[in-house]
JSON list of C-alpha atoms in Angstrom, two decimals:
[
{"chain": "T", "resi": 197, "resn": "MET", "atom": "CA", "xyz": [9.00, 15.73, -19.53]},
{"chain": "T", "resi": 198, "resn": "ASN", "atom": "CA", "xyz": [10.73, 14.31, -22.60]},
{"chain": "T", "resi": 199, "resn": "GLN", "atom": "CA", "xyz": [10.13, 10.63, -23.39]},
{"chain": "T", "resi": 200, "resn": "GLY", "atom": "CA", "xyz": [13.48, 8.90, -23.80]},
{"chain": "T", "resi": 201, "resn": "LYS", "atom": "CA", "xyz": [14.52, 5.29, -24.34]},
{"chain": "T", "resi": 202, "resn": "LEU", "atom": "CA", "xyz": [12.05, 2.53, -23.43]},
{"chain": "T", "resi": 203, "resn": "ILE", "atom": "CA", "xyz": [13.60, 0.57, -20.56]},
{"chain": "T", "resi": 204, "resn": "TYR", "atom": "CA", "xyz": [10.72, -1.70, -19.51]},
{"chain": "T", "resi": 205, "resn": "SER", "atom": "CA", "xyz": [7.45, -2.85, -21.03]},
{"chain": "T", "resi": 206, "resn": "GLY", "atom": "CA", "xyz": [5.00, -4.57, -18.68]},
{"chain": "T", "resi": 207, "resn": "LYS", "atom": "CA", "xyz": [1.42, -5.79, -18.89]},
{"chain": "T", "resi": 208, "resn": "ALA", "atom": "CA", "xyz": [-0.07, -2.47, -17.77]},
{"chain": "T", "resi": 209, "resn": "LYS", "atom": "CA", "xyz": [2.68, 0.16, -18.12]},
{"chain": "T", "resi": 210, "resn": "ASP", "atom": "CA", "xyz": [5.77, 1.17, -20.08]},
{"chain": "T", "resi": 211, "resn": "LEU", "atom": "CA", "xyz": [8.76, 2.90, -18.45]},
{"chain": "T", "resi": 212, "resn": "TYR", "atom": "CA", "xyz": [10.98, 5.38, -20.26]},
{"chain": "T", "resi": 213, "resn": "GLU", "atom": "CA", "xyz": [14.15, 7.25, -19.45]},
{"chain": "T", "resi": 214, "resn": "THR", "atom": "CA", "xyz": [13.91, 11.03, -19.07]},
{"chain": "T", "resi": 215, "resn": "GLU", "atom": "CA", "xyz": [16.40, 13.89, -19.23]},
{"chain": "T", "resi": 216, "resn": "ARG", "atom": "CA", "xyz": [16.86, 13.40, -15.49]},
{"chain": "T", "resi": 217, "resn": "GLU", "atom": "CA", "xyz": [18.86, 10.37, -14.41]},
{"chain": "T", "resi": 218, "resn": "ASP", "atom": "CA", "xyz": [16.89, 10.00, -11.17]},
{"chain": "T", "resi": 219, "resn": "GLN", "atom": "CA", "xyz": [13.42, 10.09, -12.77]},
{"chain": "T", "resi": 220, "resn": "LEU", "atom": "CA", "xyz": [11.41, 7.90, -15.13]},
{"chain": "T", "resi": 221, "resn": "LEU", "atom": "CA", "xyz": [8.33, 8.44, -17.26]},
{"chain": "T", "resi": 222, "resn": "VAL", "atom": "CA", "xyz": [5.49, 5.94, -16.80]},
{"chain": "T", "resi": 223, "resn": "VAL", "atom": "CA", "xyz": [2.93, 5.49, -19.58]},
{"chain": "T", "resi": 224, "resn": "TYR", "atom": "CA", "xyz": [-0.18, 3.52, -18.65]},
{"chain": "T", "resi": 225, "resn": "LYS", "atom": "CA", "xyz": [-1.57, 1.01, -21.17]},
{"chain": "T", "resi": 226, "resn": "ASP", "atom": "CA", "xyz": [-5.14, 0.11, -22.11]},
{"chain": "T", "resi": 227, "resn": "GLN", "atom": "CA", "xyz": [-4.32, -3.59, -21.87]},
{"chain": "T", "resi": 228, "resn": "ALA", "atom": "CA", "xyz": [-6.21, -5.70, -19.33]},
{"chain": "T", "resi": 229, "resn": "THR", "atom": "CA", "xyz": [-4.77, -9.05, -18.28]},
{"chain": "T", "resi": 230, "resn": "ALA", "atom": "CA", "xyz": [-5.73, -11.89, -15.96]},
{"chain": "T", "resi": 231, "resn": "GLY", "atom": "CA", "xyz": [-4.35, -15.30, -15.07]},
{"chain": "T", "resi": 232, "resn": "ASN", "atom": "CA", "xyz": [-0.71, -14.16, -15.29]},
{"chain": "T", "resi": 233, "resn": "GLY", "atom": "CA", "xyz": [-1.34, -12.84, -18.80]},
{"chain": "T", "resi": 234, "resn": "ALA", "atom": "CA", "xyz": [-3.30, -15.85, -20.07]},
{"chain": "T", "resi": 235, "resn": "LYS", "atom": "CA", "xyz": [-6.29, -13.58, -20.72]},
{"chain": "T", "resi": 236, "resn": "LYS", "atom": "CA", "xyz": [-5.65, -10.30, -22.53]},
{"chain": "T", "resi": 237, "resn": "GLU", "atom": "CA", "xyz": [-7.82, -7.57, -23.97]},
{"chain": "T", "resi": 238, "resn": "GLN", "atom": "CA", "xyz": [-7.45, -3.96, -25.04]},
{"chain": "T", "resi": 239, "resn": "ILE", "atom": "CA", "xyz": [-9.97, -1.78, -23.19]},
{"chain": "T", "resi": 240, "resn": "LYS", "atom": "CA", "xyz": [-10.15, 1.80, -24.43]},
{"chain": "T", "resi": 241, "resn": "GLY", "atom": "CA", "xyz": [-9.53, 4.38, -21.73]},
{"chain": "T", "resi": 242, "resn": "LYS", "atom": "CA", "xyz": [-8.38, 1.92, -19.08]},
{"chain": "T", "resi": 243, "resn": "GLY", "atom": "CA", "xyz": [-4.82, 3.26, -18.89]},
{"chain": "T", "resi": 244, "resn": "VAL", "atom": "CA", "xyz": [-5.92, 6.85, -18.40]},
{"chain": "T", "resi": 245, "resn": "MET", "atom": "CA", "xyz": [-8.51, 5.84, -15.81]},
{"chain": "T", "resi": 246, "resn": "ASN", "atom": "CA", "xyz": [-6.00, 3.81, -13.78]},
{"chain": "T", "resi": 247, "resn": "GLN", "atom": "CA", "xyz": [-3.47, 6.63, -13.88]},
{"chain": "T", "resi": 248, "resn": "GLU", "atom": "CA", "xyz": [-6.04, 9.16, -12.68]},
{"chain": "T", "resi": 249, "resn": "ILE", "atom": "CA", "xyz": [-7.16, 6.90, -9.80]},
{"chain": "T", "resi": 250, "resn": "SER", "atom": "CA", "xyz": [-3.59, 6.06, -8.79]},
{"chain": "T", "resi": 251, "resn": "PHE", "atom": "CA", "xyz": [-2.63, 9.75, -8.90]},
{"chain": "T", "resi": 252, "resn": "LEU", "atom": "CA", "xyz": [-5.47, 10.61, -6.51]},
{"chain": "T", "resi": 253, "resn": "ILE", "atom": "CA", "xyz": [-4.52, 7.79, -4.14]},
{"chain": "T", "resi": 254, "resn": "PHE", "atom": "CA", "xyz": [-0.79, 8.52, -4.10]},
{"chain": "T", "resi": 255, "resn": "ASN", "atom": "CA", "xyz": [-1.37, 12.21, -3.41]},
{"chain": "T", "resi": 256, "resn": "TYR", "atom": "CA", "xyz": [-3.79, 11.29, -0.63]},
{"chain": "T", "resi": 257, "resn": "LEU", "atom": "CA", "xyz": [-1.16, 9.03, 0.95]},
{"chain": "T", "resi": 258, "resn": "LYS", "atom": "CA", "xyz": [1.54, 11.69, 0.59]},
{"chain": "T", "resi": 259, "resn": "GLU", "atom": "CA", "xyz": [-0.64, 14.14, 2.54]},
{"chain": "T", "resi": 260, "resn": "ARG", "atom": "CA", "xyz": [-0.74, 11.54, 5.32]},
{"chain": "T", "resi": 261, "resn": "GLY", "atom": "CA", "xyz": [3.00, 11.11, 5.53]},
{"chain": "T", "resi": 262, "resn": "ILE", "atom": "CA", "xyz": [3.46, 8.06, 3.33]},
{"chain": "T", "resi": 263, "resn": "ALA", "atom": "CA", "xyz": [6.24, 8.61, 0.81]},
{"chain": "T", "resi": 264, "resn": "THR", "atom": "CA", "xyz": [5.76, 7.36, -2.75]},
{"chain": "T", "resi": 265, "resn": "HIS", "atom": "CA", "xyz": [7.68, 7.39, -6.03]},
{"chain": "T", "resi": 266, "resn": "LEU", "atom": "CA", "xyz": [5.26, 9.89, -7.61]},
{"chain": "T", "resi": 267, "resn": "VAL", "atom": "CA", "xyz": [6.74, 13.21, -8.74]},
{"chain": "T", "resi": 268, "resn": "GLN", "atom": "CA", "xyz": [3.97, 14.60, -10.94]},
{"chain": "T", "resi": 269, "resn": "SER", "atom": "CA", "xyz": [1.34, 13.77, -13.54]},
{"chain": "T", "resi": 270, "resn": "ASP", "atom": "CA", "xyz": [3.09, 14.58, -16.81]},
{"chain": "T", "resi": 271, "resn": "GLN", "atom": "CA", "xyz": [-0.08, 14.52, -18.94]},
{"chain": "T", "resi": 272, "resn": "VAL", "atom": "CA", "xyz": [-3.12, 12.30, -19.42]},
{"chain": "T", "resi": 273, "resn": "GLY", "atom": "CA", "xyz": [-2.16, 8.68, -18.71]},
{"chain": "T", "resi": 274, "resn": "ARG", "atom": "CA", "xyz": [1.47, 9.54, -17.89]},
{"chain": "T", "resi": 275, "resn": "GLU", "atom": "CA", "xyz": [3.43, 10.13, -14.70]},
{"chain": "T", "resi": 276, "resn": "VAL", "atom": "CA", "xyz": [6.94, 11.16, -13.73]},
{"chain": "T", "resi": 277, "resn": "VAL", "atom": "CA", "xyz": [8.30, 9.02, -10.90]},
{"chain": "T", "resi": 278, "resn": "LYS", "atom": "CA", "xyz": [11.48, 8.65, -8.89]},
{"chain": "T", "resi": 279, "resn": "LYS", "atom": "CA", "xyz": [13.86, 5.99, -10.15]},
{"chain": "T", "resi": 280, "resn": "MET", "atom": "CA", "xyz": [14.21, 3.13, -7.67]},
{"chain": "T", "resi": 281, "resn": "LYS", "atom": "CA", "xyz": [15.51, -0.40, -7.40]},
{"chain": "T", "resi": 282, "resn": "MET", "atom": "CA", "xyz": [12.30, -2.37, -7.02]},
{"chain": "T", "resi": 283, "resn": "PHE", "atom": "CA", "xyz": [11.92, -5.27, -4.62]},
{"chain": "T", "resi": 284, "resn": "PRO", "atom": "CA", "xyz": [10.82, -8.30, -6.71]},
{"chain": "T", "resi": 285, "resn": "LEU", "atom": "CA", "xyz": [7.89, -8.77, -4.34]},
{"chain": "T", "resi": 286, "resn": "GLU", "atom": "CA", "xyz": [4.15, -8.39, -4.59]},
{"chain": "T", "resi": 287, "resn": "VAL", "atom": "CA", "xyz": [2.95, -7.32, -1.15]},
{"chain": "T", "resi": 288, "resn": "VAL", "atom": "CA", "xyz": [-0.68, -8.29, -0.58]},
{"chain": "T", "resi": 289, "resn": "LEU", "atom": "CA", "xyz": [-2.84, -7.00, 2.28]},
{"chain": "T", "resi": 290, "resn": "ARG", "atom": "CA", "xyz": [-6.09, -8.89, 2.84]},
{"chain": "T", "resi": 291, "resn": "ASN", "atom": "CA", "xyz": [-8.96, -7.52, 4.93]},
{"chain": "T", "resi": 292, "resn": "VAL", "atom": "CA", "xyz": [-11.55, -9.96, 3.62]},
{"chain": "T", "resi": 293, "resn": "ALA", "atom": "CA", "xyz": [-11.10, -13.42, 2.08]},
{"chain": "T", "resi": 294, "resn": "ALA", "atom": "CA", "xyz": [-11.43, -13.39, -1.71]},
{"chain": "T", "resi": 295, "resn": "GLY", "atom": "CA", "xyz": [-9.53, -14.79, -4.66]},
{"chain": "T", "resi": 296, "resn": "SER", "atom": "CA", "xyz": [-6.74, -17.34, -4.24]},
{"chain": "T", "resi": 297, "resn": "ILE", "atom": "CA", "xyz": [-6.72, -17.39, -0.44]},
{"chain": "T", "resi": 298, "resn": "VAL", "atom": "CA", "xyz": [-10.22, -18.90, -0.33]},
{"chain": "T", "resi": 299, "resn": "LYS", "atom": "CA", "xyz": [-8.97, -22.12, -1.91]},
{"chain": "T", "resi": 300, "resn": "ARG", "atom": "CA", "xyz": [-5.47, -22.00, -0.37]},
{"chain": "T", "resi": 301, "resn": "LEU", "atom": "CA", "xyz": [-6.70, -21.75, 3.24]},
{"chain": "T", "resi": 302, "resn": "GLY", "atom": "CA", "xyz": [-10.09, -23.38, 2.77]},
{"chain": "T", "resi": 303, "resn": "VAL", "atom": "CA", "xyz": [-12.01, -20.38, 4.10]},
{"chain": "T", "resi": 304, "resn": "SER", "atom": "CA", "xyz": [-15.29, -18.95, 2.86]},
{"chain": "T", "resi": 305, "resn": "GLU", "atom": "CA", "xyz": [-15.28, -15.91, 0.62]},
{"chain": "T", "resi": 306, "resn": "GLY", "atom": "CA", "xyz": [-16.17, -12.88, 2.71]},
{"chain": "T", "resi": 307, "resn": "THR", "atom": "CA", "xyz": [-14.44, -14.11, 5.87]},
{"chain": "T", "resi": 308, "resn": "GLU", "atom": "CA", "xyz": [-12.95, -11.07, 7.60]},
{"chain": "T", "resi": 309, "resn": "PHE", "atom": "CA", "xyz": [-9.34, -10.82, 8.80]},
{"chain": "T", "resi": 310, "resn": "PRO", "atom": "CA", "xyz": [-9.75, -8.36, 11.72]},
{"chain": "T", "resi": 311, "resn": "LEU", "atom": "CA", "xyz": [-6.08, -7.36, 11.87]},
{"chain": "T", "resi": 312, "resn": "GLY", "atom": "CA", "xyz": [-5.45, -7.54, 8.13]},
{"chain": "T", "resi": 313, "resn": "MET", "atom": "CA", "xyz": [-3.21, -10.25, 6.68]},
{"chain": "T", "resi": 314, "resn": "VAL", "atom": "CA", "xyz": [0.06, -9.35, 4.92]},
{"chain": "T", "resi": 315, "resn": "GLU", "atom": "CA", "xyz": [1.37, -11.86, 2.37]},
{"chain": "T", "resi": 316, "resn": "PHE", "atom": "CA", "xyz": [4.29, -11.88, -0.04]},
{"chain": "T", "resi": 317, "resn": "PHE", "atom": "CA", "xyz": [4.56, -13.28, -3.53]},
{"chain": "T", "resi": 318, "resn": "TYR", "atom": "CA", "xyz": [7.67, -13.61, -5.70]},
{"chain": "T", "resi": 319, "resn": "LYS", "atom": "CA", "xyz": [7.30, -11.30, -8.69]},
{"chain": "T", "resi": 320, "resn": "SER", "atom": "CA", "xyz": [8.28, -13.87, -11.33]},
{"chain": "T", "resi": 321, "resn": "ASP", "atom": "CA", "xyz": [6.17, -14.70, -14.38]},
{"chain": "T", "resi": 322, "resn": "ALA", "atom": "CA", "xyz": [8.31, -17.79, -15.03]},
{"chain": "T", "resi": 323, "resn": "LEU", "atom": "CA", "xyz": [7.40, -19.20, -11.59]},
{"chain": "T", "resi": 324, "resn": "ASN", "atom": "CA", "xyz": [3.80, -17.92, -11.70]},
{"chain": "T", "resi": 325, "resn": "ASP", "atom": "CA", "xyz": [4.36, -15.51, -8.77]},
{"chain": "T", "resi": 326, "resn": "PRO", "atom": "CA", "xyz": [4.59, -18.09, -5.95]},
{"chain": "T", "resi": 327, "resn": "PHE", "atom": "CA", "xyz": [3.73, -17.38, -2.30]},
{"chain": "T", "resi": 328, "resn": "LEU", "atom": "CA", "xyz": [6.76, -16.63, -0.08]},
{"chain": "T", "resi": 329, "resn": "ASN", "atom": "CA", "xyz": [7.24, -16.52, 3.66]},
{"chain": "T", "resi": 330, "resn": "ASP", "atom": "CA", "xyz": [9.83, -14.32, 5.37]},
{"chain": "T", "resi": 331, "resn": "GLU", "atom": "CA", "xyz": [12.48, -17.06, 5.45]},
{"chain": "T", "resi": 332, "resn": "ASN", "atom": "CA", "xyz": [12.06, -17.69, 1.71]},
{"chain": "T", "resi": 333, "resn": "ILE", "atom": "CA", "xyz": [12.61, -13.98, 1.07]},
{"chain": "T", "resi": 334, "resn": "TYR", "atom": "CA", "xyz": [15.79, -13.87, 3.16]},
{"chain": "T", "resi": 335, "resn": "PHE", "atom": "CA", "xyz": [17.14, -17.05, 1.54]},
{"chain": "T", "resi": 336, "resn": "LEU", "atom": "CA", "xyz": [16.60, -15.67, -1.97]},
{"chain": "T", "resi": 337, "resn": "GLY", "atom": "CA", "xyz": [18.13, -12.34, -0.98]},
{"chain": "T", "resi": 338, "resn": "LEU", "atom": "CA", "xyz": [15.05, -10.39, -2.08]},
{"chain": "T", "resi": 339, "resn": "ALA", "atom": "CA", "xyz": [14.97, -8.18, 1.02]},
{"chain": "T", "resi": 340, "resn": "THR", "atom": "CA", "xyz": [16.63, -7.90, 4.42]},
{"chain": "T", "resi": 341, "resn": "PRO", "atom": "CA", "xyz": [14.72, -8.36, 7.70]},
{"chain": "T", "resi": 342, "resn": "GLU", "atom": "CA", "xyz": [14.94, -4.58, 8.19]},
{"chain": "T", "resi": 343, "resn": "ASP", "atom": "CA", "xyz": [13.55, -3.94, 4.70]},
{"chain": "T", "resi": 344, "resn": "LEU", "atom": "CA", "xyz": [10.70, -6.36, 5.26]},
{"chain": "T", "resi": 345, "resn": "GLU", "atom": "CA", "xyz": [9.77, -4.83, 8.61]},
{"chain": "T", "resi": 346, "resn": "THR", "atom": "CA", "xyz": [9.61, -1.39, 7.00]},
{"chain": "T", "resi": 347, "resn": "ILE", "atom": "CA", "xyz": [7.50, -2.72, 4.13]},
{"chain": "T", "resi": 348, "resn": "LYS", "atom": "CA", "xyz": [5.07, -4.41, 6.53]},
{"chain": "T", "resi": 349, "resn": "LYS", "atom": "CA", "xyz": [4.66, -1.24, 8.60]},
{"chain": "T", "resi": 350, "resn": "LEU", "atom": "CA", "xyz": [4.07, 0.88, 5.51]},
{"chain": "T", "resi": 351, "resn": "THR", "atom": "CA", "xyz": [1.59, -1.63, 4.11]},
{"chain": "T", "resi": 352, "resn": "ARG", "atom": "CA", "xyz": [-0.46, -1.65, 7.31]},
{"chain": "T", "resi": 353, "resn": "LYS", "atom": "CA", "xyz": [-0.43, 2.14, 7.51]},
{"chain": "T", "resi": 354, "resn": "ILE", "atom": "CA", "xyz": [-1.56, 2.36, 3.87]},
{"chain": "T", "resi": 355, "resn": "ASN", "atom": "CA", "xyz": [-4.33, -0.12, 4.65]},
{"chain": "T", "resi": 356, "resn": "GLN", "atom": "CA", "xyz": [-5.52, 1.95, 7.59]},
{"chain": "T", "resi": 357, "resn": "GLU", "atom": "CA", "xyz": [-5.63, 5.15, 5.56]},
{"chain": "T", "resi": 358, "resn": "LEU", "atom": "CA", "xyz": [-7.23, 3.66, 2.43]},
{"chain": "T", "resi": 359, "resn": "SER", "atom": "CA", "xyz": [-9.79, 1.50, 4.24]},
{"chain": "T", "resi": 360, "resn": "SER", "atom": "CA", "xyz": [-11.08, 4.70, 5.83]},
{"chain": "T", "resi": 361, "resn": "LEU", "atom": "CA", "xyz": [-11.05, 6.55, 2.50]},
{"chain": "T", "resi": 362, "resn": "PHE", "atom": "CA", "xyz": [-12.93, 3.85, 0.59]},
{"chain": "T", "resi": 363, "resn": "GLU", "atom": "CA", "xyz": [-15.47, 3.52, 3.40]},
{"chain": "T", "resi": 364, "resn": "LYS", "atom": "CA", "xyz": [-16.31, 7.20, 2.83]},
{"chain": "T", "resi": 365, "resn": "ILE", "atom": "CA", "xyz": [-17.19, 6.43, -0.80]},
{"chain": "T", "resi": 366, "resn": "GLY", "atom": "CA", "xyz": [-19.29, 3.38, 0.02]},
{"chain": "T", "resi": 367, "resn": "LEU", "atom": "CA", "xyz": [-16.76, 0.69, -0.85]},
{"chain": "T", "resi": 368, "resn": "ILE", "atom": "CA", "xyz": [-15.07, -2.09, 1.14]},
{"chain": "T", "resi": 369, "resn": "LEU", "atom": "CA", "xyz": [-11.31, -2.38, 0.59]},
{"chain": "T", "resi": 370, "resn": "VAL", "atom": "CA", "xyz": [-11.23, -6.18, 0.40]},
{"chain": "T", "resi": 371, "resn": "ASP", "atom": "CA", "xyz": [-7.57, -6.61, -0.51]},
{"chain": "T", "resi": 372, "resn": "PHE", "atom": "CA", "xyz": [-4.82, -4.97, -2.55]},
{"chain": "T", "resi": 373, "resn": "LYS", "atom": "CA", "xyz": [-1.35, -5.54, -3.97]},
{"chain": "T", "resi": 374, "resn": "LEU", "atom": "CA", "xyz": [1.54, -3.11, -3.51]},
{"chain": "T", "resi": 375, "resn": "GLU", "atom": "CA", "xyz": [5.10, -2.87, -4.80]},
{"chain": "T", "resi": 376, "resn": "PHE", "atom": "CA", "xyz": [7.96, -1.07, -3.10]},
{"chain": "T", "resi": 377, "resn": "GLY", "atom": "CA", "xyz": [11.39, 0.12, -4.14]},
{"chain": "T", "resi": 378, "resn": "LYS", "atom": "CA", "xyz": [14.52, 1.64, -2.64]},
{"chain": "T", "resi": 379, "resn": "THR", "atom": "CA", "xyz": [16.13, 4.91, -3.74]},
{"chain": "T", "resi": 380, "resn": "GLU", "atom": "CA", "xyz": [19.86, 5.46, -4.07]},
{"chain": "T", "resi": 381, "resn": "THR", "atom": "CA", "xyz": [19.81, 7.01, -0.59]},
{"chain": "T", "resi": 382, "resn": "GLY", "atom": "CA", "xyz": [18.22, 3.86, 0.87]},
{"chain": "T", "resi": 383, "resn": "GLU", "atom": "CA", "xyz": [14.70, 5.20, 1.38]},
{"chain": "T", "resi": 384, "resn": "ILE", "atom": "CA", "xyz": [11.91, 2.66, 0.83]},
{"chain": "T", "resi": 385, "resn": "LEU", "atom": "CA", "xyz": [9.01, 4.14, -1.14]},
{"chain": "T", "resi": 386, "resn": "LEU", "atom": "CA", "xyz": [5.67, 2.92, -2.40]},
{"chain": "T", "resi": 387, "resn": "GLY", "atom": "CA", "xyz": [5.91, 2.39, -6.16]},
{"chain": "T", "resi": 388, "resn": "ASP", "atom": "CA", "xyz": [3.91, 1.00, -9.09]},
{"chain": "T", "resi": 389, "resn": "GLU", "atom": "CA", "xyz": [0.22, 2.07, -8.84]},
{"chain": "T", "resi": 390, "resn": "PHE", "atom": "CA", "xyz": [-2.95, 1.77, -6.79]},
{"chain": "T", "resi": 391, "resn": "SER", "atom": "CA", "xyz": [-6.06, 1.20, -8.88]},
{"chain": "T", "resi": 392, "resn": "PRO", "atom": "CA", "xyz": [-8.95, -1.26, -9.28]},
{"chain": "T", "resi": 393, "resn": "ASP", "atom": "CA", "xyz": [-6.48, -3.37, -11.28]},
{"chain": "T", "resi": 394, "resn": "ASN", "atom": "CA", "xyz": [-4.59, -4.31, -8.11]},
{"chain": "T", "resi": 395, "resn": "ALA", "atom": "CA", "xyz": [-7.26, -3.92, -5.44]},
{"chain": "T", "resi": 396, "resn": "ARG", "atom": "CA", "xyz": [-10.60, -5.59, -4.76]},
{"chain": "T", "resi": 397, "resn": "LEU", "atom": "CA", "xyz": [-13.35, -3.11, -4.01]},
{"chain": "T", "resi": 398, "resn": "TRP", "atom": "CA", "xyz": [-16.87, -4.21, -3.05]},
{"chain": "T", "resi": 399, "resn": "ASP", "atom": "CA", "xyz": [-19.98, -2.13, -2.66]},
{"chain": "T", "resi": 400, "resn": "LYS", "atom": "CA", "xyz": [-20.78, -1.93, 1.08]},
{"chain": "T", "resi": 401, "resn": "ASP", "atom": "CA", "xyz": [-24.38, -3.02, 0.64]},
{"chain": "T", "resi": 402, "resn": "THR", "atom": "CA", "xyz": [-24.49, -5.32, -2.42]},
{"chain": "T", "resi": 403, "resn": "HIS", "atom": "CA", "xyz": [-20.86, -6.58, -2.54]},
{"chain": "T", "resi": 404, "resn": "GLN", "atom": "CA", "xyz": [-20.83, -5.78, -6.26]},
{"chain": "T", "resi": 405, "resn": "SER", "atom": "CA", "xyz": [-17.24, -5.71, -7.53]},
{"chain": "T", "resi": 406, "resn": "PHE", "atom": "CA", "xyz": [-15.78, -2.37, -8.61]},
{"chain": "T", "resi": 407, "resn": "ASP", "atom": "CA", "xyz": [-12.47, -3.86, -9.76]},
{"chain": "T", "resi": 408, "resn": "LYS", "atom": "CA", "xyz": [-10.72, -6.18, -12.23]},
{"chain": "T", "resi": 409, "resn": "ASP", "atom": "CA", "xyz": [-12.69, -9.20, -11.02]},
{"chain": "T", "resi": 410, "resn": "ILE", "atom": "CA", "xyz": [-15.36, -8.01, -13.46]},
{"chain": "T", "resi": 411, "resn": "PHE", "atom": "CA", "xyz": [-12.88, -8.70, -16.27]},
{"chain": "T", "resi": 412, "resn": "ARG", "atom": "CA", "xyz": [-11.52, -11.89, -14.70]},
{"chain": "T", "resi": 413, "resn": "LYS", "atom": "CA", "xyz": [-15.00, -13.38, -14.34]},
{"chain": "T", "resi": 414, "resn": "ASP", "atom": "CA", "xyz": [-16.42, -12.09, -17.65]},
{"chain": "T", "resi": 415, "resn": "GLU", "atom": "CA", "xyz": [-19.11, -10.09, -15.86]},
{"chain": "T", "resi": 416, "resn": "GLY", "atom": "CA", "xyz": [-19.34, -7.31, -18.43]},
{"chain": "T", "resi": 417, "resn": "ASP", "atom": "CA", "xyz": [-17.75, -3.92, -19.01]},
{"chain": "T", "resi": 418, "resn": "MET", "atom": "CA", "xyz": [-15.57, -2.92, -16.09]},
{"chain": "T", "resi": 419, "resn": "MET", "atom": "CA", "xyz": [-14.97, 0.67, -17.23]},
{"chain": "T", "resi": 420, "resn": "PRO", "atom": "CA", "xyz": [-18.19, 2.19, -15.79]},
{"chain": "T", "resi": 421, "resn": "TYR", "atom": "CA", "xyz": [-17.19, 0.80, -12.39]},
{"chain": "T", "resi": 422, "resn": "TYR", "atom": "CA", "xyz": [-13.63, 2.15, -12.68]},
{"chain": "T", "resi": 423, "resn": "GLN", "atom": "CA", "xyz": [-15.05, 5.54, -13.63]},
{"chain": "T", "resi": 424, "resn": "GLU", "atom": "CA", "xyz": [-17.41, 5.42, -10.65]},
{"chain": "T", "resi": 425, "resn": "VAL", "atom": "CA", "xyz": [-14.45, 4.78, -8.34]},
{"chain": "T", "resi": 426, "resn": "ARG", "atom": "CA", "xyz": [-12.60, 7.75, -9.85]},
{"chain": "T", "resi": 427, "resn": "ASP", "atom": "CA", "xyz": [-15.63, 10.02, -9.63]},
{"chain": "T", "resi": 428, "resn": "ARG", "atom": "CA", "xyz": [-16.40, 9.10, -6.00]},
{"chain": "T", "resi": 429, "resn": "LEU", "atom": "CA", "xyz": [-12.76, 9.63, -4.99]},
{"chain": "T", "resi": 430, "resn": "GLU", "atom": "CA", "xyz": [-12.62, 13.03, -6.70]},
{"chain": "T", "resi": 431, "resn": "LYS", "atom": "CA", "xyz": [-15.82, 14.10, -4.97]},
{"chain": "T", "resi": 432, "resn": "VAL", "atom": "CA", "xyz": [-14.79, 13.15, -1.42]},
{"chain": "T", "resi": 433, "resn": "LEU", "atom": "CA", "xyz": [-11.20, 14.38, -1.80]},
{"chain": "T", "resi": 434, "resn": "SER", "atom": "CA", "xyz": [-12.36, 17.69, -3.27]},
{"chain": "T", "resi": 435, "resn": "SER", "atom": "CA", "xyz": [-14.79, 18.06, -0.37]},
{"chain": "T", "resi": 436, "resn": "GLU", "atom": "CA", "xyz": [-12.04, 17.40, 2.18]},
{"chain": "T", "resi": 437, "resn": "THR", "atom": "CA", "xyz": [-9.73, 19.92, 0.50]},
{"chain": "T", "resi": 438, "resn": "HIS", "atom": "CA", "xyz": [-12.37, 22.66, 0.57]},
{"chain": "T", "resi": 439, "resn": "SER", "atom": "CA", "xyz": [-13.18, 21.98, 4.22]},
{"chain": "T", "resi": 440, "resn": "LYS", "atom": "CA", "xyz": [-9.59, 22.54, 5.38]}
]
């Protein structure tokens, strides 16, 4: 796929036009950020690793009937995706209390949410990505009630599928952030990525982090943990494919 004009440059990815009007090229970056970009660092190999993990996850979800923007992996660290109008929302699913919700709700880290808790945040660097309820979203015109219901259902289905997958590789899916978009035909698809950058993953026995919290908390090199996630996923998914 030919790399055309740069149309968006984010913290973790760049988006380019392609020869097809309905498709974009995504190039993953090695940049790691935390605190809404306050902390930045270049980590060699991070972009490729995130792309490889996200590619595995998105294909896994596709096999289970969850539509995504992914078309194909163009080459190492690059993907071709469907062009969509993105909802300016960060959709967070929490299975276990960690991060900001601990302070916001005054609960202990590690508290379980048996049904999973879906939250929305306004994707706005200028406003520091504030929390939104449904009425806020409707008032701002960010999504319709029908859109939001679809997004919630998809998020819970994704949680069900991925919680089971990560359990198989010895990890707890603590929480994760998703982004969704709408195609020209009105279909709502999962977009962006799914990697340890936007999910908290804890070892089932030790609760060691296998995600970006290692970077956030200055706990050392996060790349061996990212690679371990990739390797474990490849192993279990390869095993499932051969057993079919």
